[in-house]
Amino acid sequence: MTTTHGSPEEMAAEDRSRDRTRVVTIDNKDSGDTIRLRRKVTDTVGSVVTAMYEEFRRSRDAEDRLVCRNNGQDVFQFAALTLEEYLHRGHCQDLHWTFAGGTGGA
């Protein structure tokens, strides 16, 4: 027996949410590289950060900086939020971030 929660409309909305994606653009000030990660809106900011480190082939350092390009707001502090929550709360609407390692960059 299958148990469902919520109305059919709520379940359909949840399914649409799972299919929605956003592109996060991240500039690496150390290397000059730019990556674009297409992620589901249900993915956490933390999972995007993890993917960024994999793409840049780096390990996280306590001195690393990851900020919104438009307003300089730290991104790391929002790791637990989904991208949907992050955007809904008004953070970095264009999802364009700038990374600088603790031992280099501008």
mmCIF file with all atom_site columns, N, CA and C in Angstrom, residues 21-66:
data_model
loop_
_atom_site.group_PDB
_atom_site.id
_atom_site.type_symbol
_atom_site.label_atom_id
_atom_site.label_alt_id
_atom_site.label_comp_id
_atom_site.label_asym_id
_atom_site.label_entity_id
_atom_site.label_seq_id
_atom_site.pdbx_PDB_ins_code
_atom_site.Cartn_x
_atom_site.Cartn_y
_atom_site.Cartn_z
_atom_site.occupancy
_atom_site.B_iso_or_equiv
_atom_site.pdbx_formal_charge
_atom_site.auth_seq_id
_atom_site.auth_comp_id
_atom_site.auth_asym_id
_atom_site.auth_atom_id
_atom_site.pdbx_PDB_model_num
ATOM 1   N N  . THR A 1 21 ? 15.561 23.872 -12.848 1.00 0.00 ? 21 THR A N  1
ATOM 2   C CA . THR A 1 21 ? 16.996 24.029 -12.626 1.00 0.00 ? 21 THR A CA 1
ATOM 3   C C  . THR A 1 21 ? 17.382 25.494 -12.756 1.00 0.00 ? 21 THR A C  1
ATOM 4   N N  . ARG A 1 22 ? 18.546 25.786 -12.235 1.00 0.00 ? 22 ARG A N  1
ATOM 5   C CA . ARG A 1 22 ? 19.155 27.109 -12.355 1.00 0.00 ? 22 ARG A CA 1
ATOM 6   C C  . ARG A 1 22 ? 20.629 26.896 -12.678 1.00 0.00 ? 22 ARG A C  1
ATOM 7   N N  . VAL A 1 23 ? 21.225 27.873 -13.308 1.00 0.00 ? 23 VAL A N  1
ATOM 8   C CA . VAL A 1 23 ? 22.656 27.828 -13.596 1.00 0.00 ? 23 VAL A CA 1
ATOM 9   C C  . VAL A 1 23 ? 23.364 28.747 -12.607 1.00 0.00 ? 23 VAL A C  1
ATOM 10  N N  . VAL A 1 24 ? 24.343 28.175 -11.907 1.00 0.00 ? 24 VAL A N  1
ATOM 11  C CA . VAL A 1 24 ? 25.180 28.941 -10.993 1.00 0.00 ? 24 VAL A CA 1
ATOM 12  C C  . VAL A 1 24 ? 26.505 29.178 -11.708 1.00 0.00 ? 24 VAL A C  1
ATOM 13  N N  . THR A 1 25 ? 26.882 30.442 -11.853 1.00 0.00 ? 25 THR A N  1
ATOM 14  C CA . THR A 1 25 ? 28.140 30.805 -12.496 1.00 0.00 ? 25 THR A CA 1
ATOM 15  C C  . THR A 1 25 ? 29.131 31.182 -11.402 1.00 0.00 ? 25 THR A C  1
ATOM 16  N N  . ILE A 1 26 ? 30.333 30.601 -11.489 1.00 0.00 ? 26 ILE A N  1
ATOM 17  C CA . ILE A 1 26 ? 31.342 30.869 -10.467 1.00 0.00 ? 26 ILE A CA 1
ATOM 18  C C  . ILE A 1 26 ? 32.651 31.233 -11.148 1.00 0.00 ? 26 ILE A C  1
ATOM 19  N N  . ASP A 1 27 ? 33.142 32.434 -10.836 1.00 0.00 ? 27 ASP A N  1
ATOM 20  C CA . ASP A 1 27 ? 34.438 32.899 -11.341 1.00 0.00 ? 27 ASP A CA 1
ATOM 21  C C  . ASP A 1 27 ? 35.504 32.550 -10.311 1.00 0.00 ? 27 ASP A C  1
ATOM 22  N N  . ASN A 1 28 ? 36.597 31.963 -10.773 1.00 0.00 ? 28 ASN A N  1
ATOM 23  C CA . ASN A 1 28 ? 37.730 31.643 -9.900  1.00 0.00 ? 28 ASN A CA 1
ATOM 24  C C  . ASN A 1 28 ? 38.770 32.752 -10.084 1.00 0.00 ? 28 ASN A C  1
ATOM 25  N N  . LYS A 1 29 ? 38.904 33.607 -9.067  1.00 0.00 ? 29 LYS A N  1
ATOM 26  C CA . LYS A 1 29 ? 39.841 34.727 -9.152  1.00 0.00 ? 29 LYS A CA 1
ATOM 27  C C  . LYS A 1 29 ? 41.295 34.255 -9.193  1.00 0.00 ? 29 LYS A C  1
ATOM 28  N N  . ASP A 1 30 ? 41.562 33.075 -8.657  1.00 0.00 ? 30 ASP A N  1
ATOM 29  C CA . ASP A 1 30 ? 42.935 32.559 -8.629  1.00 0.00 ? 30 ASP A CA 1
ATOM 30  C C  . ASP A 1 30 ? 43.403 32.092 -10.005 1.00 0.00 ? 30 ASP A C  1
ATOM 31  N N  . SER A 1 31 ? 42.534 31.373 -10.703 1.00 0.00 ? 31 SER A N  1
ATOM 32  C CA . SER A 1 31 ? 42.938 30.770 -11.975 1.00 0.00 ? 31 SER A CA 1
ATOM 33  C C  . SER A 1 31 ? 42.403 31.509 -13.198 1.00 0.00 ? 31 SER A C  1
ATOM 34  N N  . GLY A 1 32 ? 41.392 32.354 -12.994 1.00 0.00 ? 32 GLY A N  1
ATOM 35  C CA . GLY A 1 32 ? 40.759 33.022 -14.127 1.00 0.00 ? 32 GLY A CA 1
ATOM 36  C C  . GLY A 1 32 ? 39.684 32.176 -14.789 1.00 0.00 ? 32 GLY A C  1
ATOM 37  N N  . ASP A 1 33 ? 39.468 30.964 -14.289 1.00 0.00 ? 33 ASP A N  1
ATOM 38  C CA . ASP A 1 33 ? 38.449 30.082 -14.854 1.00 0.00 ? 33 ASP A CA 1
ATOM 39  C C  . ASP A 1 33 ? 37.053 30.503 -14.417 1.00 0.00 ? 33 ASP A C  1
ATOM 40  N N  . THR A 1 34 ? 36.085 30.204 -15.249 1.00 0.00 ? 34 THR A N  1
ATOM 41  C CA . THR A 1 34 ? 34.681 30.387 -14.913 1.00 0.00 ? 34 THR A CA 1
ATOM 42  C C  . THR A 1 34 ? 33.972 29.073 -15.197 1.00 0.00 ? 34 THR A C  1
ATOM 43  N N  . ILE A 1 35 ? 33.168 28.632 -14.238 1.00 0.00 ? 35 ILE A N  1
ATOM 44  C CA . ILE A 1 35 ? 32.367 27.425 -14.444 1.00 0.00 ? 35 ILE A CA 1
ATOM 45  C C  . ILE A 1 35 ? 30.894 27.788 -14.344 1.00 0.00 ? 35 ILE A C  1
ATOM 46  N N  . ARG A 1 36 ? 30.085 26.988 -15.001 1.00 0.00 ? 36 ARG A N  1
ATOM 47  C CA . ARG A 1 36 ? 28.634 27.125 -14.922 1.00 0.00 ? 36 ARG A CA 1
ATOM 48  C C  . ARG A 1 36 ? 28.082 25.758 -14.545 1.00 0.00 ? 36 ARG A C  1
ATOM 49  N N  . LEU A 1 37 ? 27.385 25.721 -13.416 1.00 0.00 ? 37 LEU A N  1
ATOM 50  C CA . LEU A 1 37 ? 26.831 24.471 -12.907 1.00 0.00 ? 37 LEU A CA 1
ATOM 51  C C  . LEU A 1 37 ? 25.319 24.527 -12.991 1.00 0.00 ? 37 LEU A C  1
ATOM 52  N N  . ARG A 1 38 ? 24.712 23.617 -13.747 1.00 0.00 ? 38 ARG A N  1
ATOM 53  C CA . ARG A 1 38 ? 23.250 23.533 -13.811 1.00 0.00 ? 38 ARG A CA 1
ATOM 54  C C  . ARG A 1 38 ? 22.806 22.621 -12.683 1.00 0.00 ? 38 ARG A C  1
ATOM 55  N N  . ARG A 1 39 ? 22.016 23.160 -11.776 1.00 0.00 ? 39 ARG A N  1
ATOM 56  C CA . ARG A 1 39 ? 21.585 22.420 -10.592 1.00 0.00 ? 39 ARG A CA 1
ATOM 57  C C  . ARG A 1 39 ? 20.080 22.544 -10.399 1.00 0.00 ? 39 ARG A C  1
ATOM 58  N N  . LYS A 1 40 ? 19.494 21.528 -9.790  1.00 0.00 ? 40 LYS A N  1
ATOM 59  C CA . LYS A 1 40 ? 18.078 21.586 -9.451  1.00 0.00 ? 40 LYS A CA 1
ATOM 60  C C  . LYS A 1 40 ? 17.878 22.607 -8.333  1.00 0.00 ? 40 LYS A C  1
ATOM 61  N N  . VAL A 1 41 ? 16.719 23.249 -8.327  1.00 0.00 ? 41 VAL A N  1
ATOM 62  C CA . VAL A 1 41 ? 16.439 24.234 -7.285  1.00 0.00 ? 41 VAL A CA 1
ATOM 63  C C  . VAL A 1 41 ? 16.320 23.580 -5.915  1.00 0.00 ? 41 VAL A C  1
ATOM 64  N N  . THR A 1 42 ? 16.162 22.264 -5.884  1.00 0.00 ? 42 THR A N  1
ATOM 65  C CA . THR A 1 42 ? 16.080 21.543 -4.613  1.00 0.00 ? 42 THR A CA 1
ATOM 66  C C  . THR A 1 42 ? 17.459 21.156 -4.080  1.00 0.00 ? 42 THR A C  1
ATOM 67  N N  . ASP A 1 43 ? 18.512 21.379 -4.853  1.00 0.00 ? 43 ASP A N  1
ATOM 68  C CA . ASP A 1 43 ? 19.882 21.139 -4.387  1.00 0.00 ? 43 ASP A CA 1
ATOM 69  C C  . ASP A 1 43 ? 20.264 22.221 -3.388  1.00 0.00 ? 43 ASP A C  1
ATOM 70  N N  . THR A 1 44 ? 21.088 21.866 -2.428  1.00 0.00 ? 44 THR A N  1
ATOM 71  C CA . THR A 1 44 ? 21.517 22.861 -1.447  1.00 0.00 ? 44 THR A CA 1
ATOM 72  C C  . THR A 1 44 ? 22.679 23.695 -1.988  1.00 0.00 ? 44 THR A C  1
ATOM 73  N N  . VAL A 1 45 ? 22.818 24.867 -1.415  1.00 0.00 ? 45 VAL A N  1
ATOM 74  C CA . VAL A 1 45 ? 23.968 25.709 -1.726  1.00 0.00 ? 45 VAL A CA 1
ATOM 75  C C  . VAL A 1 45 ? 25.243 24.922 -1.407  1.00 0.00 ? 45 VAL A C  1
ATOM 76  N N  . GLY A 1 46 ? 25.226 24.168 -0.315  1.00 0.00 ? 46 GLY A N  1
ATOM 77  C CA . GLY A 1 46 ? 26.385 23.357 0.064   1.00 0.00 ? 46 GLY A CA 1
ATOM 78  C C  . GLY A 1 46 ? 26.766 22.350 -1.000  1.00 0.00 ? 46 GLY A C  1
ATOM 79  N N  . SER A 1 47 ? 25.785 21.739 -1.651  1.00 0.00 ? 47 SER A N  1
ATOM 80  C CA . SER A 1 47 ? 26.102 20.771 -2.708  1.00 0.00 ? 47 SER A CA 1
ATOM 81  C C  . SER A 1 47 ? 26.699 21.463 -3.928  1.00 0.00 ? 47 SER A C  1
ATOM 82  N N  . VAL A 1 48 ? 26.276 22.703 -4.180  1.00 0.00 ? 48 VAL A N  1
ATOM 83  C CA . VAL A 1 48 ? 26.863 23.476 -5.282  1.00 0.00 ? 48 VAL A CA 1
ATOM 84  C C  . VAL A 1 48 ? 28.315 23.823 -4.940  1.00 0.00 ? 48 VAL A C  1
ATOM 85  N N  . VAL A 1 49 ? 28.560 24.177 -3.695  1.00 0.00 ? 49 VAL A N  1
ATOM 86  C CA . VAL A 1 49 ? 29.921 24.485 -3.241  1.00 0.00 ? 49 VAL A CA 1
ATOM 87  C C  . VAL A 1 49 ? 30.808 23.250 -3.404  1.00 0.00 ? 49 VAL A C  1
ATOM 88  N N  . THR A 1 50 ? 30.302 22.087 -3.014  1.00 0.00 ? 50 THR A N  1
ATOM 89  C CA . THR A 1 50 ? 31.064 20.840 -3.163  1.00 0.00 ? 50 THR A CA 1
ATOM 90  C C  . THR A 1 50 ? 31.395 20.588 -4.635  1.00 0.00 ? 50 THR A C  1
ATOM 91  N N  . ALA A 1 51 ? 30.418 20.775 -5.505  1.00 0.00 ? 51 ALA A N  1
ATOM 92  C CA . ALA A 1 51 ? 30.646 20.586 -6.946  1.00 0.00 ? 51 ALA A CA 1
ATOM 93  C C  . ALA A 1 51 ? 31.668 21.589 -7.477  1.00 0.00 ? 51 ALA A C  1
ATOM 94  N N  . MET A 1 52 ? 31.619 22.814 -6.960  1.00 0.00 ? 52 MET A N  1
ATOM 95  C CA . MET A 1 52 ? 32.584 23.836 -7.365  1.00 0.00 ? 52 MET A CA 1
ATOM 96  C C  . MET A 1 52 ? 34.007 23.386 -7.044  1.00 0.00 ? 52 MET A C  1
ATOM 97  N N  . TYR A 1 53 ? 34.213 22.919 -5.814  1.00 0.00 ? 53 TYR A N  1
ATOM 98  C CA . TYR A 1 53 ? 35.549 22.463 -5.421  1.00 0.00 ? 53 TYR A CA 1
ATOM 99  C C  . TYR A 1 53 ? 36.011 21.305 -6.303  1.00 0.00 ? 53 TYR A C  1
ATOM 100 N N  . GLU A 1 54 ? 35.103 20.402 -6.649  1.00 0.00 ? 54 GLU A N  1
ATOM 101 C CA . GLU A 1 54 ? 35.467 19.297 -7.544  1.00 0.00 ? 54 GLU A CA 1
ATOM 102 C C  . GLU A 1 54 ? 35.871 19.819 -8.916  1.00 0.00 ? 54 GLU A C  1
ATOM 103 N N  . GLU A 1 55 ? 35.089 20.758 -9.453  1.00 0.00 ? 55 GLU A N  1
ATOM 104 C CA . GLU A 1 55 ? 35.392 21.326 -10.771 1.00 0.00 ? 55 GLU A CA 1
ATOM 105 C C  . GLU A 1 55 ? 36.721 22.080 -10.776 1.00 0.00 ? 55 GLU A C  1
ATOM 106 N N  . PHE A 1 56 ? 36.996 22.817 -9.713  1.00 0.00 ? 56 PHE A N  1
ATOM 107 C CA . PHE A 1 56 ? 38.248 23.573 -9.619  1.00 0.00 ? 56 PHE A CA 1
ATOM 108 C C  . PHE A 1 56 ? 39.404 22.707 -9.132  1.00 0.00 ? 56 PHE A C  1
ATOM 109 N N  . ARG A 1 57 ? 39.125 21.445 -8.808  1.00 0.00 ? 57 ARG A N  1
ATOM 110 C CA . ARG A 1 57 ? 40.148 20.496 -8.317  1.00 0.00 ? 57 ARG A CA 1
ATOM 111 C C  . ARG A 1 57 ? 40.909 21.075 -7.125  1.00 0.00 ? 57 ARG A C  1
ATOM 112 N N  . ARG A 1 58 ? 40.144 21.512 -6.141  1.00 0.00 ? 58 ARG A N  1
ATOM 113 C CA . ARG A 1 58 ? 40.714 22.113 -4.937  1.00 0.00 ? 58 ARG A CA 1
ATOM 114 C C  . ARG A 1 58 ? 40.083 21.480 -3.718  1.00 0.00 ? 58 ARG A C  1
ATOM 115 N N  . SER A 1 59 ? 40.766 21.600 -2.603  1.00 0.00 ? 59 SER A N  1
ATOM 116 C CA . SER A 1 59 ? 40.205 21.235 -1.307  1.00 0.00 ? 59 SER A CA 1
ATOM 117 C C  . SER A 1 59 ? 39.862 22.527 -0.591  1.00 0.00 ? 59 SER A C  1
ATOM 118 N N  . ARG A 1 60 ? 38.827 22.471 0.210   1.00 0.00 ? 60 ARG A N  1
ATOM 119 C CA . ARG A 1 60 ? 38.413 23.683 0.913   1.00 0.00 ? 60 ARG A CA 1
ATOM 120 C C  . ARG A 1 60 ? 39.417 24.055 1.984   1.00 0.00 ? 60 ARG A C  1
ATOM 121 N N  . ASP A 1 61 ? 39.693 25.335 2.079   1.00 0.00 ? 61 ASP A N  1
ATOM 122 C CA . ASP A 1 61 ? 40.589 25.896 3.075   1.00 0.00 ? 61 ASP A CA 1
ATOM 123 C C  . ASP A 1 61 ? 39.787 26.895 3.903   1.00 0.00 ? 61 ASP A C  1
ATOM 124 N N  . ALA A 1 62 ? 40.114 27.009 5.164   1.00 0.00 ? 62 ALA A N  1
ATOM 125 C CA . ALA A 1 62 ? 39.384 27.914 6.062   1.00 0.00 ? 62 ALA A CA 1
ATOM 126 C C  . ALA A 1 62 ? 39.439 29.368 5.596   1.00 0.00 ? 62 ALA A C  1
ATOM 127 N N  . GLU A 1 63 ? 40.457 29.726 4.826   1.00 0.00 ? 63 GLU A N  1
ATOM 128 C CA . GLU A 1 63 ? 40.615 31.115 4.370   1.00 0.00 ? 63 GLU A CA 1
ATOM 129 C C  . GLU A 1 63 ? 39.947 31.391 3.020   1.00 0.00 ? 63 GLU A C  1
ATOM 130 N N  . ASP A 1 64 ? 39.368 30.360 2.388   1.00 0.00 ? 64 ASP A N  1
ATOM 131 C CA . ASP A 1 64 ? 38.707 30.550 1.094   1.00 0.00 ? 64 ASP A CA 1
ATOM 132 C C  . ASP A 1 64 ? 37.545 31.525 1.225   1.00 0.00 ? 64 ASP A C  1
ATOM 133 N N  . ARG A 1 65 ? 37.292 32.223 0.123   1.00 0.00 ? 65 ARG A N  1
ATOM 134 C CA . ARG A 1 65 ? 36.182 33.149 0.065   1.00 0.00 ? 65 ARG A CA 1
ATOM 135 C C  . ARG A 1 65 ? 35.297 32.809 -1.139  1.00 0.00 ? 65 ARG A C  1
ATOM 136 N N  . LEU A 1 66 ? 34.006 32.815 -0.902  1.00 0.00 ? 66 LEU A N  1
ATOM 137 C CA . LEU A 1 66 ? 33.037 32.624 -1.979  1.00 0.00 ? 66 LEU A CA 1
ATOM 138 C C  . LEU A 1 66 ? 31.926 33.633 -1.728  1.00 0.00 ? 66 LEU A C  1
#
